[in-house]
PDB file of C-alpha atoms in Angstrom:
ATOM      1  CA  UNK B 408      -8.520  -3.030  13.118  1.00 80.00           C
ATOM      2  CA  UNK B 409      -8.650  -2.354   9.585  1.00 90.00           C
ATOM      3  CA  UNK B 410     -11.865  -2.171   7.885  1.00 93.00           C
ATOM      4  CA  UNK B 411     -12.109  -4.491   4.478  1.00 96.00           C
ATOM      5  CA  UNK B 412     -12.748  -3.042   1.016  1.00 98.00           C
ATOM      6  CA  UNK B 413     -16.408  -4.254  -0.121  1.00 98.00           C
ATOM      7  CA  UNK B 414     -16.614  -6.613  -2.850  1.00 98.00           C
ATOM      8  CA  UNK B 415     -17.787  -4.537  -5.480  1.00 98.00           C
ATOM      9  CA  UNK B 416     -14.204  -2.989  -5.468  1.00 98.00           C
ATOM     10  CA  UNK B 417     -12.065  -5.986  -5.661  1.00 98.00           C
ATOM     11  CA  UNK B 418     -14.311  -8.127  -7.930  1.00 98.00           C
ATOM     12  CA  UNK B 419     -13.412  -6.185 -11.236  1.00 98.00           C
ATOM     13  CA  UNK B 420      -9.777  -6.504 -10.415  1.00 98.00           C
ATOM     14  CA  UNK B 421     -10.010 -10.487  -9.302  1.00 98.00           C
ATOM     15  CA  UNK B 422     -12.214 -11.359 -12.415  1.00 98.00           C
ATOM     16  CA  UNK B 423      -9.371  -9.486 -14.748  1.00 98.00           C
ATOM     17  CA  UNK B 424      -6.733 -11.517 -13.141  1.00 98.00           C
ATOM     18  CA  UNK B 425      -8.935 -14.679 -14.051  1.00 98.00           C
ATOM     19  CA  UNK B 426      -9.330 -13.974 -17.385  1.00 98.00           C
ATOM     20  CA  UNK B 427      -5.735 -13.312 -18.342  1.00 98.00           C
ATOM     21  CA  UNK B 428      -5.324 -16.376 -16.292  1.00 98.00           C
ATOM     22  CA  UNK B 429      -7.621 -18.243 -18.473  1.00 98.00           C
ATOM     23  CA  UNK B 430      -7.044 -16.867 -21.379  1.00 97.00           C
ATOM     24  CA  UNK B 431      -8.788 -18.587 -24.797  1.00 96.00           C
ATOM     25  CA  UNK B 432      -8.763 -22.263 -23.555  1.00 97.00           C
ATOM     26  CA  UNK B 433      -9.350 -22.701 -20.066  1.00 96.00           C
ATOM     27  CA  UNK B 434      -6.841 -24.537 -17.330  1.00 95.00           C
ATOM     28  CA  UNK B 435      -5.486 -27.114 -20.138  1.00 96.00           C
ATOM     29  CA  UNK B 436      -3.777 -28.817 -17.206  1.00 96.00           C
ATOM     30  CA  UNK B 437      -6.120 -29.184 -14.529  1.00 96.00           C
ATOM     31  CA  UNK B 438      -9.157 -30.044 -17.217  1.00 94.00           C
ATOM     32  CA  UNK B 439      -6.596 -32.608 -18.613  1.00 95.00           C
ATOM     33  CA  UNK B 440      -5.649 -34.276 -15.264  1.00 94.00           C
ATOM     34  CA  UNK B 441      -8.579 -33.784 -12.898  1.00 93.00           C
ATOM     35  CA  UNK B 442     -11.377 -36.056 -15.054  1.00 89.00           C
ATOM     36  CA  UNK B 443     -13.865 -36.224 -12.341  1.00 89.00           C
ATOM     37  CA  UNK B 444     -15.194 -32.780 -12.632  1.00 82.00           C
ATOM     38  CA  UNK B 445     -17.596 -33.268  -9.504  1.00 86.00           C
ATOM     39  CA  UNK B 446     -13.892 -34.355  -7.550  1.00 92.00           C
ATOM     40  CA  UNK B 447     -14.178 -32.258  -4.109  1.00 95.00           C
ATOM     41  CA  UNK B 448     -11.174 -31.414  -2.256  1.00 96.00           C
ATOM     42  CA  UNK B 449      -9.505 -29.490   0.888  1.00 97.00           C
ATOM     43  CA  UNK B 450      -6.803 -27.681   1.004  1.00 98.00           C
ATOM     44  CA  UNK B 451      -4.908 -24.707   3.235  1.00 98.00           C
ATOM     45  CA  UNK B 452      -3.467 -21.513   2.572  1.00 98.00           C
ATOM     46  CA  UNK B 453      -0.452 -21.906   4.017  1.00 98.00           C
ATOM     47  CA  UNK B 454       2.721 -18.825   5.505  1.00 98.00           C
ATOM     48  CA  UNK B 455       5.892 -20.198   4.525  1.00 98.00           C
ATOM     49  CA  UNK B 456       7.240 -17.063   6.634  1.00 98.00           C
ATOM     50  CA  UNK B 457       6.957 -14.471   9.161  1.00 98.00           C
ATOM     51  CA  UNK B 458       4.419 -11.473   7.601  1.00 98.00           C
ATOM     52  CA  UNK B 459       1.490  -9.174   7.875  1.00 98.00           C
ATOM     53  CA  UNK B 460      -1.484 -10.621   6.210  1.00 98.00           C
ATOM     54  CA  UNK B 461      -3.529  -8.734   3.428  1.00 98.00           C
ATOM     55  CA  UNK B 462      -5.787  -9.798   0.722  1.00 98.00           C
ATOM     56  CA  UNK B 463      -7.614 -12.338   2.108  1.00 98.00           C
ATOM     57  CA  UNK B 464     -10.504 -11.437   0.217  1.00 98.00           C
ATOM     58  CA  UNK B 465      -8.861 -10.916  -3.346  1.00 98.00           C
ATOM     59  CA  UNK B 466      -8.540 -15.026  -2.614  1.00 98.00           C
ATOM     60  CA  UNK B 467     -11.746 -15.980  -1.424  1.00 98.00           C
ATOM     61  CA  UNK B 468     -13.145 -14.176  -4.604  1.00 98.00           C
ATOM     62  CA  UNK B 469     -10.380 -15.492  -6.820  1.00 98.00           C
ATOM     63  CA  UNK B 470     -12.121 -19.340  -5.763  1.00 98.00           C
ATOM     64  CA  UNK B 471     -15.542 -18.059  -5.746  1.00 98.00           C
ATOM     65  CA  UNK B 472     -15.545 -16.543  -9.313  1.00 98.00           C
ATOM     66  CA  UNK B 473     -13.907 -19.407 -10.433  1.00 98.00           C
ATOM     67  CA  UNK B 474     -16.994 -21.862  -8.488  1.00 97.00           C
ATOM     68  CA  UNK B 475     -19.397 -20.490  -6.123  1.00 97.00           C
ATOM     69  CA  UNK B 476     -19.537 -24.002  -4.536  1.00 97.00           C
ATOM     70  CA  UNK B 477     -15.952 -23.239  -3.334  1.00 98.00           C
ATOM     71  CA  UNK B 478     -15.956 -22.540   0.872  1.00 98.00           C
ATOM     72  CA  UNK B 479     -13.173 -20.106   1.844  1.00 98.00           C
ATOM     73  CA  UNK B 480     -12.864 -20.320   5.592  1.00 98.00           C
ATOM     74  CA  UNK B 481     -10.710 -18.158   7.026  1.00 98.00           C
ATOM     75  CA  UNK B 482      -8.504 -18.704  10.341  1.00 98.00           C
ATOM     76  CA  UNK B 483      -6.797 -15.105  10.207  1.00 98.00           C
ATOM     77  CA  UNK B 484      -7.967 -11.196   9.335  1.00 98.00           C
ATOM     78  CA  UNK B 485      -6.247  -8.812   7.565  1.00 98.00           C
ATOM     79  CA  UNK B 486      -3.962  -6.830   9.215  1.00 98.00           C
ATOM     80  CA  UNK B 487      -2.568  -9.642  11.612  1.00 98.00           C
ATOM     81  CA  UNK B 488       1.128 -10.989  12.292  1.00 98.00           C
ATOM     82  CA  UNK B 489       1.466 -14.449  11.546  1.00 98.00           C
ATOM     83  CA  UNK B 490       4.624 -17.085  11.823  1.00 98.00           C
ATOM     84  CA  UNK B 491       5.570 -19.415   9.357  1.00 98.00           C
ATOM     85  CA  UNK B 492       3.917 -22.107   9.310  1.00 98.00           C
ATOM     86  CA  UNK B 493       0.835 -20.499  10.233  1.00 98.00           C
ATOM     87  CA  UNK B 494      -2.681 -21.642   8.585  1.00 98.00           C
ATOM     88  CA  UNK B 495      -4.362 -18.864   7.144  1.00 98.00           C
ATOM     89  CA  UNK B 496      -7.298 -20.007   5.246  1.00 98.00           C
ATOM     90  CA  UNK B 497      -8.557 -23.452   4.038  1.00 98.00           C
ATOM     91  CA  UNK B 498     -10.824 -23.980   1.332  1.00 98.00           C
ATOM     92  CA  UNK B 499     -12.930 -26.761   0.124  1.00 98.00           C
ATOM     93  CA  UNK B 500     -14.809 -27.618  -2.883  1.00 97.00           C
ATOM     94  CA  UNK B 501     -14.432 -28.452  -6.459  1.00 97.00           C
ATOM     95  CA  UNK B 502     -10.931 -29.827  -7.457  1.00 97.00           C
ATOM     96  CA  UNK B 503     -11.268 -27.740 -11.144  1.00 97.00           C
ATOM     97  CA  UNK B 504     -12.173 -24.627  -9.483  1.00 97.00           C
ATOM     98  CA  UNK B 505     -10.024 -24.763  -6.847  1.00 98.00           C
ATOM     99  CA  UNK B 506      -6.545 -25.435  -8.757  1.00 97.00           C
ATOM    100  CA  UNK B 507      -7.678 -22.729 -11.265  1.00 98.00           C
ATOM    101  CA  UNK B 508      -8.031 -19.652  -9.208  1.00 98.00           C
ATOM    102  CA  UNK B 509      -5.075 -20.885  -6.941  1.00 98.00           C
ATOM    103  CA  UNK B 510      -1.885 -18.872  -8.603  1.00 98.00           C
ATOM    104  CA  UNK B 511      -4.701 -15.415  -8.942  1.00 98.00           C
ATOM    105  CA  UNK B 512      -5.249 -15.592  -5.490  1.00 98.00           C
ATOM    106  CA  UNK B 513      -1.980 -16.076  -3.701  1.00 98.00           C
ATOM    107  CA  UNK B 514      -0.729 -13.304  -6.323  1.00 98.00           C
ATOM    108  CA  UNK B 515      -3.041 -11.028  -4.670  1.00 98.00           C
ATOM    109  CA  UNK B 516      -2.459 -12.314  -1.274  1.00 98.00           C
ATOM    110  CA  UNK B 517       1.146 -12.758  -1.637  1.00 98.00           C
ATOM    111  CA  UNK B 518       1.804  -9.573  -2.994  1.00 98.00           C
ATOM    112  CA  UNK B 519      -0.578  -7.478  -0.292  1.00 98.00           C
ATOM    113  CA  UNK B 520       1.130  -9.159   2.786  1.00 98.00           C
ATOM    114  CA  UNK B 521       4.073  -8.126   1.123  1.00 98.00           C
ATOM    115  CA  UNK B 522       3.440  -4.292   1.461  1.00 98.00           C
ATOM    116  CA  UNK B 523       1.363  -4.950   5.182  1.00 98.00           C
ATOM    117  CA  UNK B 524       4.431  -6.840   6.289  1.00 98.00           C
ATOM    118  CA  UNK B 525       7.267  -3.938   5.315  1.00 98.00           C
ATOM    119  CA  UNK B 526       4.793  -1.472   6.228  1.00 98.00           C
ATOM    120  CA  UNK B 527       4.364  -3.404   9.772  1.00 98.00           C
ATOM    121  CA  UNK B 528       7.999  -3.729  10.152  1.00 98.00           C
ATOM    122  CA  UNK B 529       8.605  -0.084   9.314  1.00 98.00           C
ATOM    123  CA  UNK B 530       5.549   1.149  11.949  1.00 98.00           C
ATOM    124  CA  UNK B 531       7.782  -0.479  14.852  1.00 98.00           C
ATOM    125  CA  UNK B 532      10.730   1.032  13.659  1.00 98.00           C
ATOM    126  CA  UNK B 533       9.747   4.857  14.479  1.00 98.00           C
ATOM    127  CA  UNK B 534       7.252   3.935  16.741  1.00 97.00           C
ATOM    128  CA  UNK B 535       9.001   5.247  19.764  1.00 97.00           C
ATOM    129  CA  UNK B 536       8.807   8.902  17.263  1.00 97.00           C
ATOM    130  CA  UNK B 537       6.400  11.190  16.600  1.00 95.00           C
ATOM    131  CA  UNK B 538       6.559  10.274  13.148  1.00 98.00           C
ATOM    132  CA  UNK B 539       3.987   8.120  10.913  1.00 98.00           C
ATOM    133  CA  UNK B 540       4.407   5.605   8.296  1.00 98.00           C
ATOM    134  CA  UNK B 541       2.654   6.585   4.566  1.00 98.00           C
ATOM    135  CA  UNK B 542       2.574   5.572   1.137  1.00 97.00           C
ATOM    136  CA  UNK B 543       2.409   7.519  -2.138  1.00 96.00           C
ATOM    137  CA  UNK B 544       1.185   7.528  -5.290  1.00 95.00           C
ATOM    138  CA  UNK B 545       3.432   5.358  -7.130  1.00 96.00           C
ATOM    139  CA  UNK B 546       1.576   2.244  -7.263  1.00 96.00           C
ATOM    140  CA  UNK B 547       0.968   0.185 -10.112  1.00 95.00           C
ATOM    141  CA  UNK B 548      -1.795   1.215 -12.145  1.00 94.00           C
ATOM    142  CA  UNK B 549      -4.937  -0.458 -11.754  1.00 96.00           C
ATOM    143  CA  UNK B 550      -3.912  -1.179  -8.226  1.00 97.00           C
ATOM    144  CA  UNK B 551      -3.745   1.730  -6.142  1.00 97.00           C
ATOM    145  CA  UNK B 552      -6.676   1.650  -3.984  1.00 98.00           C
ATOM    146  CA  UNK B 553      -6.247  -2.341  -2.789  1.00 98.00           C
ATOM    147  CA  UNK B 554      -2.179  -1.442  -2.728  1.00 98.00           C
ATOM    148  CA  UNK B 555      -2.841   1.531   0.022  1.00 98.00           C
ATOM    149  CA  UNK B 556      -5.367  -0.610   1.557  1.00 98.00           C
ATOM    150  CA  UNK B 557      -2.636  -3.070   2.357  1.00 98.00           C
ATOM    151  CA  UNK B 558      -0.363   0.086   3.720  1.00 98.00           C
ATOM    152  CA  UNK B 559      -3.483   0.330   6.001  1.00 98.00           C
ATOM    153  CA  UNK B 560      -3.048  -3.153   7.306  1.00 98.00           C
ATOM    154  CA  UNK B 561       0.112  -2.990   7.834  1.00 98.00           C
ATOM    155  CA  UNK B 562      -0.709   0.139  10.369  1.00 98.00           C
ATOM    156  CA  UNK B 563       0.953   2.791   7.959  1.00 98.00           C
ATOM    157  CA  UNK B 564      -1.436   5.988   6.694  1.00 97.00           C
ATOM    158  CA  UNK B 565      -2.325   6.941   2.968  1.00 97.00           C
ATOM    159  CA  UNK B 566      -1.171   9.941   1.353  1.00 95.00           C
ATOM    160  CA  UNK B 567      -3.396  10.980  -1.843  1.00 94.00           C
ATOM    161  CA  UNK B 568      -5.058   8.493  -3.424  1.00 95.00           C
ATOM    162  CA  UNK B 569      -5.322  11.089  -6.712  1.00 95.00           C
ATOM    163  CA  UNK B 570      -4.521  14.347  -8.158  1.00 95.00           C
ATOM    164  CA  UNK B 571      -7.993  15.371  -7.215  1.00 94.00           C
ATOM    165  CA  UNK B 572      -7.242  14.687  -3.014  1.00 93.00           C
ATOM    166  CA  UNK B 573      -5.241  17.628  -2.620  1.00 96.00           C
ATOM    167  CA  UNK B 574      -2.497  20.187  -3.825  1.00 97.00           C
ATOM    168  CA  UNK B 575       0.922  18.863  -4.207  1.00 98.00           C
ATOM    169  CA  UNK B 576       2.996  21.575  -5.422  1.00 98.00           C
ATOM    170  CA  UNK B 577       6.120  19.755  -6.819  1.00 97.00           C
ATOM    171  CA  UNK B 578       9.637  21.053  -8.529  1.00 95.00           C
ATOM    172  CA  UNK B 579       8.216  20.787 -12.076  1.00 96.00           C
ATOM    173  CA  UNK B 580       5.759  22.898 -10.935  1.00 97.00           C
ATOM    174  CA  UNK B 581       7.821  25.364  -9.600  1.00 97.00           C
ATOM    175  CA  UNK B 582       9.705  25.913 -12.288  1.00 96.00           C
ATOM    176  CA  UNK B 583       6.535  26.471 -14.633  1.00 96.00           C
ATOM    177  CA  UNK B 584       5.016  28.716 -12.434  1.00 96.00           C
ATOM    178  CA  UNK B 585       8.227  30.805 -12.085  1.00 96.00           C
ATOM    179  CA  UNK B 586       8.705  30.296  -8.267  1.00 97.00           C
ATOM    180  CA  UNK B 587       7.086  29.021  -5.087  1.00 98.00           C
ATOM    181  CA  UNK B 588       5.290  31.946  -4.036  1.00 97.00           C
ATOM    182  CA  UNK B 589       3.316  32.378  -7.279  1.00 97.00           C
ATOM    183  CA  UNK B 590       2.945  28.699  -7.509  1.00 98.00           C
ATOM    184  CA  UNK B 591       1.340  29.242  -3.652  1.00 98.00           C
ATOM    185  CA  UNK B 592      -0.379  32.288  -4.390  1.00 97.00           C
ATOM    186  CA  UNK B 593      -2.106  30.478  -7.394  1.00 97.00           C
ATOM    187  CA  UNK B 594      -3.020  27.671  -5.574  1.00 97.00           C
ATOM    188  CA  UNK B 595      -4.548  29.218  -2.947  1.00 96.00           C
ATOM    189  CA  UNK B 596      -6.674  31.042  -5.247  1.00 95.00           C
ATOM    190  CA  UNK B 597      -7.960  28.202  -6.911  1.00 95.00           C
ATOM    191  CA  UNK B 598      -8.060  25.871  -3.667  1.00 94.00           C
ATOM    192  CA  UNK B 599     -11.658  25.224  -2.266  1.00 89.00           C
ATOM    193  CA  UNK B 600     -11.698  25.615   1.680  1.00 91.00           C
ATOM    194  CA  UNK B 601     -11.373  22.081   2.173  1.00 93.00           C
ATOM    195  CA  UNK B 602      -8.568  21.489   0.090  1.00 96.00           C
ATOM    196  CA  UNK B 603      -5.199  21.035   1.357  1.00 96.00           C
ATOM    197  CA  UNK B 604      -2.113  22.750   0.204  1.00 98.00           C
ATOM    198  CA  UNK B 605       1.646  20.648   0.348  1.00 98.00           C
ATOM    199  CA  UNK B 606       5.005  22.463  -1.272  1.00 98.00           C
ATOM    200  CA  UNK B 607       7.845  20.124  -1.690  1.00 98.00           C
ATOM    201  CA  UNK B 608      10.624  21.759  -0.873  1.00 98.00           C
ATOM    202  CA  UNK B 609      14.586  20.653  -1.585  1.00 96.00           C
ATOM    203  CA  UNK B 610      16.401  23.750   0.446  1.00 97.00           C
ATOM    204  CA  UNK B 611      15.697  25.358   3.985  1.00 98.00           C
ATOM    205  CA  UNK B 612      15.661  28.584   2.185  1.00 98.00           C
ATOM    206  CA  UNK B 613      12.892  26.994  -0.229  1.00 98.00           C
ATOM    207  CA  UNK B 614      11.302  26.329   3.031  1.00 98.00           C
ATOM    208  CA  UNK B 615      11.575  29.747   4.649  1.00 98.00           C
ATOM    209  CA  UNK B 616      10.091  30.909   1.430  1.00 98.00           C
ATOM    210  CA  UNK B 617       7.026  28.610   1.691  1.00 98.00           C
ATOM    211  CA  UNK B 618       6.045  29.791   5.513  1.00 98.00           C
ATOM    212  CA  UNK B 619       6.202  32.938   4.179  1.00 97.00           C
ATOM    213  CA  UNK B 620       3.384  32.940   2.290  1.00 97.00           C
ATOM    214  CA  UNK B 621       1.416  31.709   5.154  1.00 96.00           C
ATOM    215  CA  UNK B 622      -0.876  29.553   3.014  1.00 96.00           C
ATOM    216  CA  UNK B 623       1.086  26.062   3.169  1.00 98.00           C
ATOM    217  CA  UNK B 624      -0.115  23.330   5.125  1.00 98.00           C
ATOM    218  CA  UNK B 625       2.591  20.732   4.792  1.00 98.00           C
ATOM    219  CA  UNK B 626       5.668  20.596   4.115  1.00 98.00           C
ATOM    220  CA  UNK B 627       7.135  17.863   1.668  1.00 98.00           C
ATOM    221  CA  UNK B 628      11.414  17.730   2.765  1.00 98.00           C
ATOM    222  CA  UNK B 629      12.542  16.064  -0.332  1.00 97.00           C
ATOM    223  CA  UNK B 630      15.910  14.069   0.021  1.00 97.00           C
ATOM    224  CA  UNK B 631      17.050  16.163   3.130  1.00 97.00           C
ATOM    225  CA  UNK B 632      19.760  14.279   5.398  1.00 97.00           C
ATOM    226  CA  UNK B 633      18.395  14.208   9.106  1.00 97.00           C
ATOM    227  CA  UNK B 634      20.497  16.950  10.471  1.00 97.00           C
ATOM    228  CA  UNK B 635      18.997  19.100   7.748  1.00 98.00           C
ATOM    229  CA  UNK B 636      15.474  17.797   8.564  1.00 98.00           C
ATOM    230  CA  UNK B 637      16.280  18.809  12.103  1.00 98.00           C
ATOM    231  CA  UNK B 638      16.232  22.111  11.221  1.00 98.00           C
ATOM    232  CA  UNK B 639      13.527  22.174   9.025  1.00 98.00           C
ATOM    233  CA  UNK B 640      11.497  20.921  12.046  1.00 98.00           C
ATOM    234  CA  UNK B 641      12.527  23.755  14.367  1.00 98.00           C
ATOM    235  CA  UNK B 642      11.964  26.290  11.716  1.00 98.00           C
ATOM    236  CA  UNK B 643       8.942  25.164  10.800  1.00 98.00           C
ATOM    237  CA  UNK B 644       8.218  25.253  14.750  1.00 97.00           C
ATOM    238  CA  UNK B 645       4.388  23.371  14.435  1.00 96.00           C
ATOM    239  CA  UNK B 646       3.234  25.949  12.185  1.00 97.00           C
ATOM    240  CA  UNK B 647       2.527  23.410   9.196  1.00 98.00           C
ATOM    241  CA  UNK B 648       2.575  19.410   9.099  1.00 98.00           C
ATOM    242  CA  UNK B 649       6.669  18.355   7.745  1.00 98.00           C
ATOM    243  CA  UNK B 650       6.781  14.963   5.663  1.00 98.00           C
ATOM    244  CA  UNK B 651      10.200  13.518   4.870  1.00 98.00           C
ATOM    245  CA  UNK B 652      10.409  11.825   1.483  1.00 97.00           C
ATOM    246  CA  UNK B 653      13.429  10.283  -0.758  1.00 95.00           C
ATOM    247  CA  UNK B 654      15.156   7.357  -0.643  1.00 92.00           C
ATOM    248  CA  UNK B 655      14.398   6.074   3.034  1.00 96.00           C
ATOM    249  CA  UNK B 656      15.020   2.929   3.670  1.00 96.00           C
ATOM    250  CA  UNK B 657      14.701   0.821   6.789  1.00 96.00           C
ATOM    251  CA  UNK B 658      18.076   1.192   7.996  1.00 96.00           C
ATOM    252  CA  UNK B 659      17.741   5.347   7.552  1.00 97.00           C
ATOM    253  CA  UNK B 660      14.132   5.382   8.295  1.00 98.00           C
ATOM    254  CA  UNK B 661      14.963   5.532  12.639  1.00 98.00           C
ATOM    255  CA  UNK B 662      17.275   8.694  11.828  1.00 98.00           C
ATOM    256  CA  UNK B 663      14.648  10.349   9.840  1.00 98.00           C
ATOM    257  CA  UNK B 664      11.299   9.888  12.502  1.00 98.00           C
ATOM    258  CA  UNK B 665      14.546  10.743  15.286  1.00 98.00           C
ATOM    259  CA  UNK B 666      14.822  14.518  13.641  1.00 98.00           C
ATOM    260  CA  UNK B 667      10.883  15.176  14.276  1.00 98.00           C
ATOM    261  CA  UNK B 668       9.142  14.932  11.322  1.00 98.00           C
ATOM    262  CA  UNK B 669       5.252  14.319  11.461  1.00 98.00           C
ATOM    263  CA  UNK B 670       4.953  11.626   8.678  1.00 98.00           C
ATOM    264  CA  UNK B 671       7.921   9.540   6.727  1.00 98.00           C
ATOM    265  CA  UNK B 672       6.467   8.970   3.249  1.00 98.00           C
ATOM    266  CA  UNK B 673       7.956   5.709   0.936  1.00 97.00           C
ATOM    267  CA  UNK B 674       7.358   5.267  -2.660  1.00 96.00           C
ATOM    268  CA  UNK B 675       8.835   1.830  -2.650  1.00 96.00           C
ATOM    269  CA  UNK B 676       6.037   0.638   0.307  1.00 96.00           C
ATOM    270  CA  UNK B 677       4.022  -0.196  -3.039  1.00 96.00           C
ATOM    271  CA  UNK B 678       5.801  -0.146  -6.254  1.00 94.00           C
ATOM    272  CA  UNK B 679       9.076  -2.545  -5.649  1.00 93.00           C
ATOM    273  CA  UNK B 680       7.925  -4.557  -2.324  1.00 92.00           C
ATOM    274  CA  UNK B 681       9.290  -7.952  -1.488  1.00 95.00           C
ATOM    275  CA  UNK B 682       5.851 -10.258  -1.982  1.00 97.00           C
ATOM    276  CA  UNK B 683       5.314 -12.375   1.201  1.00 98.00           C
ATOM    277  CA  UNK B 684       5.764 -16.436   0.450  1.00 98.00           C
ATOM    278  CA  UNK B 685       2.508 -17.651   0.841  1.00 98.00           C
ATOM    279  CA  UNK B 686       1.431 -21.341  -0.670  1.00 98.00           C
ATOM    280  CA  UNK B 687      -1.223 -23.229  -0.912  1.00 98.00           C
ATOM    281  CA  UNK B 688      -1.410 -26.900   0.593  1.00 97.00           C
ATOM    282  CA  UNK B 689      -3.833 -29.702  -0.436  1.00 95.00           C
ATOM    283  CA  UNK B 690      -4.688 -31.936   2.692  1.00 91.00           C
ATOM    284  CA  UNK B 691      -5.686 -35.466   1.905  1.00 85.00           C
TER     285      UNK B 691
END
C-alpha cells in the first residue's frame, strides 16, 4: 500500500499549475459559455487504457482550489491496476470550477500513472530476480518528490531524492579527485556514520579498485552488458549492494535482474515516460 503525500506538499505545486493555467484573464471559454455560474454538474474521471494509477490527489486539489464546493469522490487508490474503461473518480459541483481545473488535474494524474504504470510493468518483469526496480534523480525540476512518489506506486524504490541523501561518487568526480581511491578515501573522511557511500564504476578493474578500499557500500555498474555484470556480482561476492544503471530498457531489463544485481536503476522511469490516457467524462 503506498502511503499518500500530505497536502501541504502538493498544494504549492497544484496552485502553480492553476495559475499558469489561468493566467491574466481567467477561463475566457468556460466564463463565456457556462452563464449560469451557480450551474452544478457530474462528471467521471475516466481510463481510456490499461495503467497504474497515481495522482489522485494532485486532481482532487486541482477542483478544490479552483471551488471548495467541488466533491471529488474517489472509486480507486493510488497504486492500483485498472482496465480501460475503468471509473476512477467522479466529481460534482460547480460547472465553472469544474471545467477550469480539468486539463491541471488530469496533467498531474495522467502524467503520474504514467511513471506507476512503466514502473508496475517493469516490477513484474524481474520479479522472479533478486533485483529491485528504482528511479534517479533526473526528474523534472520542481517535480521530484511527487515524480518518485509515483515510482512508489508503481511498487519500484527511490534512489536519492538530493545531493544531501548520500555519496554518489561519479566519473567527473573521479577525474577531479585524481582517482577512485582518493575520491573514497576523501569521502569517507568527510562522511558522517550514517551516510552512505556509492562509486560508479565503468570497468571490473575500477571495481576491484573500489572493494579495495573497503569503505564502499554500493556499487553503481554503469553501462555494463549482463555477462559483464555477472562478474561484477561474483566479485563483488555480497560484500557491498551492486546497482545496474545505463540505458535499460524493458526488453534488456530481464537480462540485467538475470545476472544478480540487487537494484536496476532507470533515469527514463521519470524524465521521458509515456503519460497514461486518462479523460474526463461529463454524465448528464
Amino acid at each position: 500500500m503506498i502511503h499518500p503525500l500530505p497536502d501541504i506538499m502538493l498544494e504549492p505545486l497544484v496552485r502553480a499549475g492553476l495559475l499558469e493555467d489561468l493566467g491574466r484573464a481567467g477561463d475566457l471559454t468556460t466564463d463565456a459559455v457556462i452563464v449560469d455560474g451557480d450551474a452544478h454538474v457530474s462528471a467521471v474521471l475516466a481510463a481510456r487504457q490499461d495503467g497504474v494509477i497515481a495522482g489522485l490527489d494532485m486532481a482532487r486539489l486541482s477542483f478544490a482550489l479552483m471551488d471548495p464546493r467541488i466533491v471529488f469522490e474517489p472509486h480507486v487508490r493510488d497504486g492500483q491496476a485498472v482496465t480501460r474503461g475503468a471509473h476512477l473518480a467522479t466529481v460534482r459541483g460547480p460547472a465553472r470550477g469544474i471545467l477550469s481545473g480539468e486539463r491541471v488535474g488530469l496533467n498531474f494524474l495522467s502524467h503520474l500513472s504514467g511513471i506507476a504504470t512503466a514502473t508496475a510493468r517493469l516490477v513484474e518483469l524481474v520479479r522472479p530476480y533478486r533485483a529491485s526496480i528504482t528511479c534517479t534523480r533526473k526528474t523534472m525540476p520542481g517535480l521530484r518528490a511527487i515524480q518518485k512518489y509515483a515510482v512508489r506506486a508503481g511498487g519500484g524504490s527511490n534512489h536519492r531524492f538530493g545531493l544531501d541523501d548520500a555519496i554518489l561518487i561519479k566519473d567527473n568526480h573521479i577525474a577531479f579527485a585524481g582517482g577512485i581511491t582518493p575520491a573514497v578515501q576523501r569521502a569517507r573522511q568527510a562522511a558522517g556514520h550514517l551516510v552512505r557511500i556509492e562509486l560508479e564504476v565503468d570497468t571490473l578493474a575500477q571495481l576491484r579498485e573500489g572493494l579495495e578500499t573497503g569503505d564502499v557500500d554500493v556499487f553503481l555498474l554503469d553501462n555494463m552488458p549482463p555477462d559483464v555484470l555477472r562478474e561484477a556480482v561474483r566479485i563483488v561476492d555480497g560484500r557491498a549492494v551492486t546497482e545496474a544503471s545505463g540505458g535499460i530498457t524493458p526488453q534488456t531489463v530481464t537480462a540485467v535482474a538475470q545476472a544478480g544485481v540487487d537494484l536496476i536503476s532507470l533515469g527514463w522511469l521519470t524524465h521521458t515516460v509515456r503519460v497514461m490516457d486518462i479523460g474526463l467524462d461529463y454524465q448528464p
